[in-house]
Coordinates of C-alpha atoms in Angstrom, one line a residue:
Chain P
X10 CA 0.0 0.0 0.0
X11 CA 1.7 3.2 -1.2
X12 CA -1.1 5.7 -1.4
X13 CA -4.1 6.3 0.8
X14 CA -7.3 5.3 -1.1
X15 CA -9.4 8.1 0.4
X16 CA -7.7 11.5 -0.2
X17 CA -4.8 9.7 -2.3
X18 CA -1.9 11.0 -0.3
X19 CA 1.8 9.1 -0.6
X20 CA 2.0 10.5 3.4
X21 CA 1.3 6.8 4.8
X22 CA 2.7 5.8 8.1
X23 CA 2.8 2.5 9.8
X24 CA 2.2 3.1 13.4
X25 CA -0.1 2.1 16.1
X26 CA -3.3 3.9 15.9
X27 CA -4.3 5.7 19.3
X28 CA -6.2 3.2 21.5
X29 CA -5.0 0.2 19.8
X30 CA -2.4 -2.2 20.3
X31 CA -0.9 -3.0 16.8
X32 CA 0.8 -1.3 14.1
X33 CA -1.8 -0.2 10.7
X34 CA -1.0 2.3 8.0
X35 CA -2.3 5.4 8.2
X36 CA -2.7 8.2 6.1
X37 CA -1.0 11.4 7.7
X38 CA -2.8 14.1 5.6
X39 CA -6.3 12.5 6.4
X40 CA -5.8 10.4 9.1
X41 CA -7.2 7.2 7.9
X42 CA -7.0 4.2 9.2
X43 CA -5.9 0.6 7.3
X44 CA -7.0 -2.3 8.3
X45 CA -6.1 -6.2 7.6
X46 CA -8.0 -9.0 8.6
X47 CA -7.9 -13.2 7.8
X48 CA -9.5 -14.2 5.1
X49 CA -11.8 -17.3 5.2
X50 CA -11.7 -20.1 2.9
X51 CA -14.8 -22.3 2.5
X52 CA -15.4 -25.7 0.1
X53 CA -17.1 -29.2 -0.1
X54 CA -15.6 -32.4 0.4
X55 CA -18.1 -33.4 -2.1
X56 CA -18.9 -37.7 -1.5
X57 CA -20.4 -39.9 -4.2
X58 CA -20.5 -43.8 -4.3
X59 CA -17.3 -44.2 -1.1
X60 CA -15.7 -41.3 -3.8
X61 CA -14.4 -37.8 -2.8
X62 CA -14.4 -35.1 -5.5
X63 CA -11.1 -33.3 -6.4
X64 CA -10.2 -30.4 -8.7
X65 CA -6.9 -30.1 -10.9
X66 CA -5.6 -26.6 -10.3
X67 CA -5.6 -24.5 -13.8
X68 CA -4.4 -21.2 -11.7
X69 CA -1.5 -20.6 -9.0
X70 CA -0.7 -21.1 -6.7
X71 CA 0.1 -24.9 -7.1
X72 CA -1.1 -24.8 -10.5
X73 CA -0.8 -28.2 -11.7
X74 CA -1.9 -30.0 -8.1
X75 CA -5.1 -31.4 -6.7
X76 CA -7.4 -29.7 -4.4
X77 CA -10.6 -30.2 -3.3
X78 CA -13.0 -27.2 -4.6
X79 CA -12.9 -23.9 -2.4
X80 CA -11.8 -20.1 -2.4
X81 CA -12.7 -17.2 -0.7
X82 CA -16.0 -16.3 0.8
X83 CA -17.2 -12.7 -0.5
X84 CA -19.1 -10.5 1.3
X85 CA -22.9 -10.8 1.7
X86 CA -22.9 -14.5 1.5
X87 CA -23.4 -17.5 4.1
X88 CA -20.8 -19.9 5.0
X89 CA -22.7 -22.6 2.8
X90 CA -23.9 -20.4 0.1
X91 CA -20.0 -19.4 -0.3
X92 CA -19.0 -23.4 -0.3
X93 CA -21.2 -24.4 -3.1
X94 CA -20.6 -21.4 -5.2
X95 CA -17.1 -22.4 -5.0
X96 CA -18.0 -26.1 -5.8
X97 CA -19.9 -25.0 -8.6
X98 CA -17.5 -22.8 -10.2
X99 CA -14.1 -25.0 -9.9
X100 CA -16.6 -28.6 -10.2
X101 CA -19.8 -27.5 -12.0
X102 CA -21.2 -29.8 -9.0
X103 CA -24.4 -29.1 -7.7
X104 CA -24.0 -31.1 -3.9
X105 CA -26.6 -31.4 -0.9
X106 CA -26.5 -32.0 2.9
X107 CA -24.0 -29.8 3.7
X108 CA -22.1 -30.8 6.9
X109 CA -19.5 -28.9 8.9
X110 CA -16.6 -31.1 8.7
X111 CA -13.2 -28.8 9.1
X112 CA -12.6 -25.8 10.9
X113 CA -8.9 -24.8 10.5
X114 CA -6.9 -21.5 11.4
X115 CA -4.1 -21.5 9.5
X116 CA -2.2 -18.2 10.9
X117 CA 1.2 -18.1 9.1
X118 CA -1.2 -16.7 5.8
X119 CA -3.9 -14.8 7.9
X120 CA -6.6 -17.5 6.5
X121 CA -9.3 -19.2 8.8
X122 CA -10.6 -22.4 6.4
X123 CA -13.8 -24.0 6.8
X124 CA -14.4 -27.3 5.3
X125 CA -18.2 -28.9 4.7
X126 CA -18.5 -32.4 4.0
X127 CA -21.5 -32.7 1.2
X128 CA -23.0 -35.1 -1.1
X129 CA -23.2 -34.9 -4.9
X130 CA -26.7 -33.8 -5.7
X131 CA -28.3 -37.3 -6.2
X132 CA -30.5 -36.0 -9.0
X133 CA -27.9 -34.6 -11.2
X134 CA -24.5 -36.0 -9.6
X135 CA -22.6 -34.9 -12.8
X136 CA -19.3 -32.5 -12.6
X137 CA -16.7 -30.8 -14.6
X138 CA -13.8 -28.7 -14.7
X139 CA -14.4 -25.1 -14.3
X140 CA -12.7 -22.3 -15.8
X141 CA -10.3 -22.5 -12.8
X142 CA -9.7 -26.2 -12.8
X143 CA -7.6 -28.3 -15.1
X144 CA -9.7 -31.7 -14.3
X145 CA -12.2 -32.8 -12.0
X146 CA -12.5 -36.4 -11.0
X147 CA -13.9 -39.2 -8.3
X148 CA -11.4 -40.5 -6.3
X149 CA -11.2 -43.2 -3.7
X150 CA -8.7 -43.7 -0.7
X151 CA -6.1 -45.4 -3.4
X152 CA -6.7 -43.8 -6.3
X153 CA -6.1 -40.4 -4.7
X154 CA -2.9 -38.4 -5.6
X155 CA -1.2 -38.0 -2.2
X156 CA 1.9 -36.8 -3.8
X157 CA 0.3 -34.6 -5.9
X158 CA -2.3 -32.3 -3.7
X159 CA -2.1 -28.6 -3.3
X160 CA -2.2 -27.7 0.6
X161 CA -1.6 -29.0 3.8
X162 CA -4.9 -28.1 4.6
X163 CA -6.3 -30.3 1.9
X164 CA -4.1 -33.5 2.6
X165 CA -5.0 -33.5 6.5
X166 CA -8.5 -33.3 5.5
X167 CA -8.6 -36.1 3.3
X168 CA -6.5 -38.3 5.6
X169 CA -9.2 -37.7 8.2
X170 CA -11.6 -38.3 6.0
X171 CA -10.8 -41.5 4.8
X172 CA -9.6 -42.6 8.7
X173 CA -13.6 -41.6 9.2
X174 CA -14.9 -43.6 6.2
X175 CA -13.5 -46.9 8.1
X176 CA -15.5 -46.0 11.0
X177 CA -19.0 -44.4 9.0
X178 CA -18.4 -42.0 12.2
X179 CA -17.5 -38.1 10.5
X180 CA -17.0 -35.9 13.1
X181 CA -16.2 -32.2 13.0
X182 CA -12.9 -30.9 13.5
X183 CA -10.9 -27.9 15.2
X184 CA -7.3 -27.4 14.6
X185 CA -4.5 -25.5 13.3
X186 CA -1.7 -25.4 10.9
X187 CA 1.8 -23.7 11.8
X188 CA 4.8 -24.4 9.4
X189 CA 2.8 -27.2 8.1
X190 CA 2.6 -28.8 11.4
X191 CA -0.9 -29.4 12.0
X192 CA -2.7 -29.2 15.5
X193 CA -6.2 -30.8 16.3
X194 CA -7.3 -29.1 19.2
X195 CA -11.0 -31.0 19.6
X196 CA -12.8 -33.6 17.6
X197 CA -17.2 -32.9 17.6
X198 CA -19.2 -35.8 16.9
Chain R
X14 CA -12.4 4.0 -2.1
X15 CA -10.9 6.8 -4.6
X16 CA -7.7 6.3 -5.2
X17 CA -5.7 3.7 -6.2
X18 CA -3.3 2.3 -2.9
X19 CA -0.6 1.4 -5.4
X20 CA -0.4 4.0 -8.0
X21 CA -2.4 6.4 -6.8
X22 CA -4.7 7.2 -9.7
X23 CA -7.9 8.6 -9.2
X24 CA -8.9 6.3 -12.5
X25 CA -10.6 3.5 -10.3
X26 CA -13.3 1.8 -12.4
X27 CA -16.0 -0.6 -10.7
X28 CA -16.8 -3.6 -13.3
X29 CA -16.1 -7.3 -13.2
X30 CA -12.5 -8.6 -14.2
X31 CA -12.0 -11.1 -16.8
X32 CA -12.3 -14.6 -15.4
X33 CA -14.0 -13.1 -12.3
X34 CA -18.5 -12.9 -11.6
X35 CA -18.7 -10.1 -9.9
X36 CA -17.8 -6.2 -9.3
X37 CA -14.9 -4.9 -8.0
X38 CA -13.1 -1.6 -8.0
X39 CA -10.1 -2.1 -10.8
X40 CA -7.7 0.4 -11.8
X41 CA -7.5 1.8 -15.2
X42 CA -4.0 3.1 -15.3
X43 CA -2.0 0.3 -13.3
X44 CA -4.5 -2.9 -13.2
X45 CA -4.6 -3.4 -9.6
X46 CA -7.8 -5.2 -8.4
X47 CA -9.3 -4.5 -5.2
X48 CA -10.9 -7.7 -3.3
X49 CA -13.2 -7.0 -0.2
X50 CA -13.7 -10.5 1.7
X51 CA -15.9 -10.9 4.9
X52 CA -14.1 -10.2 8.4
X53 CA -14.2 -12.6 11.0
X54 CA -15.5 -11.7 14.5
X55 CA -14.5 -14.2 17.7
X56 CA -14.8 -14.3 21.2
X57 CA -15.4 -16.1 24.3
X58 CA -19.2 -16.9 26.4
X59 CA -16.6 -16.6 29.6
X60 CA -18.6 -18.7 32.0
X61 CA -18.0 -18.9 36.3
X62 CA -20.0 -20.3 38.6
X63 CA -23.8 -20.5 37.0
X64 CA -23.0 -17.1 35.2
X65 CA -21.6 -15.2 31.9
X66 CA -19.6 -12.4 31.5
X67 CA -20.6 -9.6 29.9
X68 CA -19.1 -5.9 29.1
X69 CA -21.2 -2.9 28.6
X70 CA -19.9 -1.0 25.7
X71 CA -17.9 2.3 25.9
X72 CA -17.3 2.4 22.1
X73 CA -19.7 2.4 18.7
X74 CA -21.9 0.7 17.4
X75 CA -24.3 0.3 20.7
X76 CA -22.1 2.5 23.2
X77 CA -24.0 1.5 26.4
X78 CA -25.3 -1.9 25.5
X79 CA -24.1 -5.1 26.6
X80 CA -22.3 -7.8 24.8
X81 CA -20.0 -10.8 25.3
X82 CA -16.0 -10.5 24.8
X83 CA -15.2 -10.2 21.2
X84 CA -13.9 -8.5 18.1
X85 CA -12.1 -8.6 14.7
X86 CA -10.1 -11.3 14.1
X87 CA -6.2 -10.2 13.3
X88 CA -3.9 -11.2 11.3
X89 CA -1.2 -14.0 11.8
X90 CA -4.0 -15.1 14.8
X91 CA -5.4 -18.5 15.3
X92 CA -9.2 -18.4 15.8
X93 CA -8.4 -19.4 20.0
X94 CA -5.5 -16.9 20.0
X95 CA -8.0 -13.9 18.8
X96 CA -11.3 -15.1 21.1
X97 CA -8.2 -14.9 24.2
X98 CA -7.4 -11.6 23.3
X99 CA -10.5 -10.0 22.7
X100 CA -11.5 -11.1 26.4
X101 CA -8.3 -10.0 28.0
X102 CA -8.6 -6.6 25.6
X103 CA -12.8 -6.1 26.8
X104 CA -13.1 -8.1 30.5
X105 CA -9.4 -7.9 31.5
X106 CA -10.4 -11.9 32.2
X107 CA -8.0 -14.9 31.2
X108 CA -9.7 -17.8 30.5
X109 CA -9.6 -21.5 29.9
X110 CA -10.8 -24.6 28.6
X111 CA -12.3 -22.8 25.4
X112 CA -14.8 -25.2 23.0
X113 CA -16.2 -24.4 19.7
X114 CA -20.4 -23.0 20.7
X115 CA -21.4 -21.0 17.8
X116 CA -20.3 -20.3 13.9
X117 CA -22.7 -17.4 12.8
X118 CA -23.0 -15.9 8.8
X119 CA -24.1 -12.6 8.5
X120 CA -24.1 -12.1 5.4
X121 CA -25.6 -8.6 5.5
X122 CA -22.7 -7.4 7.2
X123 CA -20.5 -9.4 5.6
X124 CA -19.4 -11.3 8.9
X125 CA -18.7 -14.5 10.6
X126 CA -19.1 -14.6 14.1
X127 CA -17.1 -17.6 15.8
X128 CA -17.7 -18.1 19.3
X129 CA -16.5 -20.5 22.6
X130 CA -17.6 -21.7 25.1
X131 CA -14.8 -20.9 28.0
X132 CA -14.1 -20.8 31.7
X133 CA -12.8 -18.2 33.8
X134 CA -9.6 -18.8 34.9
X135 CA -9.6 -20.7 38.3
X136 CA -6.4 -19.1 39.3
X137 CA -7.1 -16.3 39.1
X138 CA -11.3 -15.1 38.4
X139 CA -10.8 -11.7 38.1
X140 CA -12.1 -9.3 35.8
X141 CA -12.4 -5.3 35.0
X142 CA -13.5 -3.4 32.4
X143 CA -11.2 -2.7 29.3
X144 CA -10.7 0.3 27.7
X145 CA -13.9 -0.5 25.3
X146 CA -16.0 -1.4 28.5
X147 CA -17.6 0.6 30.6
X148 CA -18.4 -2.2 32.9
X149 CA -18.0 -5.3 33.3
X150 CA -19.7 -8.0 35.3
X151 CA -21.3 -11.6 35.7
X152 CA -25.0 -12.1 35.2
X153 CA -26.9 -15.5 35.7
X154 CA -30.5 -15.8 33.3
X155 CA -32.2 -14.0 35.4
X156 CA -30.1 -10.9 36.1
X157 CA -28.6 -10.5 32.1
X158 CA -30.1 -7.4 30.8
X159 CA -31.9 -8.9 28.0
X160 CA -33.5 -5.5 26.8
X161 CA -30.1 -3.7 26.5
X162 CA -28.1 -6.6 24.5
X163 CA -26.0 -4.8 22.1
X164 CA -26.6 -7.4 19.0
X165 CA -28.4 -9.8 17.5
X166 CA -26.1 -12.6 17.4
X167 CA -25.7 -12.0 21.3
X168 CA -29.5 -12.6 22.4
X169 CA -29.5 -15.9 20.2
X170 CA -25.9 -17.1 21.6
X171 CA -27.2 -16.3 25.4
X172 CA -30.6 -17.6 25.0
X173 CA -29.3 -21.0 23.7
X174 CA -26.8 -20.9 26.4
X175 CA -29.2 -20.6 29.3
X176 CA -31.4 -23.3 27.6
X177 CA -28.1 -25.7 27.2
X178 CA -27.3 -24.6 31.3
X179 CA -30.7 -26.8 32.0
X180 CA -30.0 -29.7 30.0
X181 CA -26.1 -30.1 31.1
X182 CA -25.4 -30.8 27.3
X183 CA -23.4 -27.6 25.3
X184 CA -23.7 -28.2 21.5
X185 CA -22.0 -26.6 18.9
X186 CA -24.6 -24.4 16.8
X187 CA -24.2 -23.8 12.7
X188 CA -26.8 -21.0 11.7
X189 CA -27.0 -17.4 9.8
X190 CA -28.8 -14.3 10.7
X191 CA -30.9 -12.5 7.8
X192 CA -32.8 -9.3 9.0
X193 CA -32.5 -10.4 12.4
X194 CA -33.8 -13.4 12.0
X195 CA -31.9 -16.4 13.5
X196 CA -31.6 -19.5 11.6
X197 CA -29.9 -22.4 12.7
X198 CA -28.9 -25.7 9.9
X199 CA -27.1 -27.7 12.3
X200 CA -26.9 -28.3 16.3
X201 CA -23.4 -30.8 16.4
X202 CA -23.5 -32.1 19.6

């Protein structure tokens, strides 16, 4: 950030505002103040037939690697309305029964990532690449590109998933991922 | 927004970038797209003894009104790490033992609202208002000052507290809130 965005000053500072406790820009000629704040990622771990739903990436990063369809929520939408959008776009899937499967804060990138287990819609359980996506296929615990995949995130949550699959139990998870290292800090059944 | 933060035009266009489906402001003279993602507030139902904690507000929105312990998420936080702070920041209260009780869309305000269930510390079960408090204090059903609850997302969390107080049992509650109205899709127990 080089220029304040309201009165389009280059006078930005990086101090702490008065009252608060951590450094943001501000503008000296208006006195504005800058904010930053996580950014949350939502998806589907989209089931069909014992299969879990992954997308080729056609963008970076990790362009090339597997992922299972998410992105960033915008603003005005729900948690769920943002996960299927998301499925749809990078999967063309239409899924059901949304489930909330993942909840991971992953602090070293400012991004909080919540996961929904779903179901491929059971009327039309077709799918696709999107415009984002370099393939989109089915995939079952052996089949699945471990080597390949794009995030941590994305490799712990399939691991769990397919350690739930043995059990038909799917509880919810809490954790956290620092330096790759990931933390479960509860399990919700 | 007016200016460009990187180049400083004043050329800043709202209109949809190629490959993107919706609006954003885009500058004409250097490129730069401007994302604006939903901010993540979190916090802690600080519970001791039979009662809550709650702090009356000495800052806008609702200067006056009463809430429970929480704020913006910040960067480089985990979800736990942010909920800790905004109750030491508001209540001057450390607590423990915290446990995933609500995850809240409000999509009209472009928020999601993430709140545990935690203990005051037994150590030490002291609290005092913060600089954003006027006062602070613990309130069992009865004595909470239901009329002068500072949000939405407040009333619902404490109602379905006091509810979960009689039946021992604490669940974790998925839901949204559209024009004040609570909905809730899942209650994970």
């Amino acid at each position: 950030m080089k220029y304040c965005s309201e009165c389009g000053s280059d006078q930005l500072l990086i101090q702490i505002p008065e009252g608060d406790n951590r450094p943001r820009h501000i503008c000296a000629n208006c006195g504005m103040i800058y904010y930053q704040n996580p950014k949350v990622i939502t998806g589907c771990l989209v089931q069909h037939q014992g299969k879990v739903l992954l997308c080729q990436r056609a963008i970076e990063p990790r362009y090339g690697l597997w992922t299972i369809p998410a992105g960033f929520m915008e603003n005005q939408e729900t948690l769920q309305q943002a996960a299927m959008r998301e499925t749809w776009e990078e999967a063309q899937a239409k899924v059901t029964a949304l489930r909330l499967y993942a909840l991971f804060s992953i602090p070293y990138i400012s991004q909080v990532y919540v996961m929904f287990l779903a179901q491929l819609s059971p009327e039309n359980p077709t799918f696709a690449a999107g415009t984002e996506s370099l393939a989109v296929d089915l995939f079952d615990e052996n089949s699945i590109p471990w080597e390949k995949l794009a995030f941590t995130v994305i490799k712990t949550t399939l691991t769990h998933y397919f350690q739930d699959q043995k059990t038909g139990q799917f509880p919810m998870r809490i954790g956290e991922i620092v330096d790759s290292t990931v933390s479960i800090s509860a399990v919700i059944a």
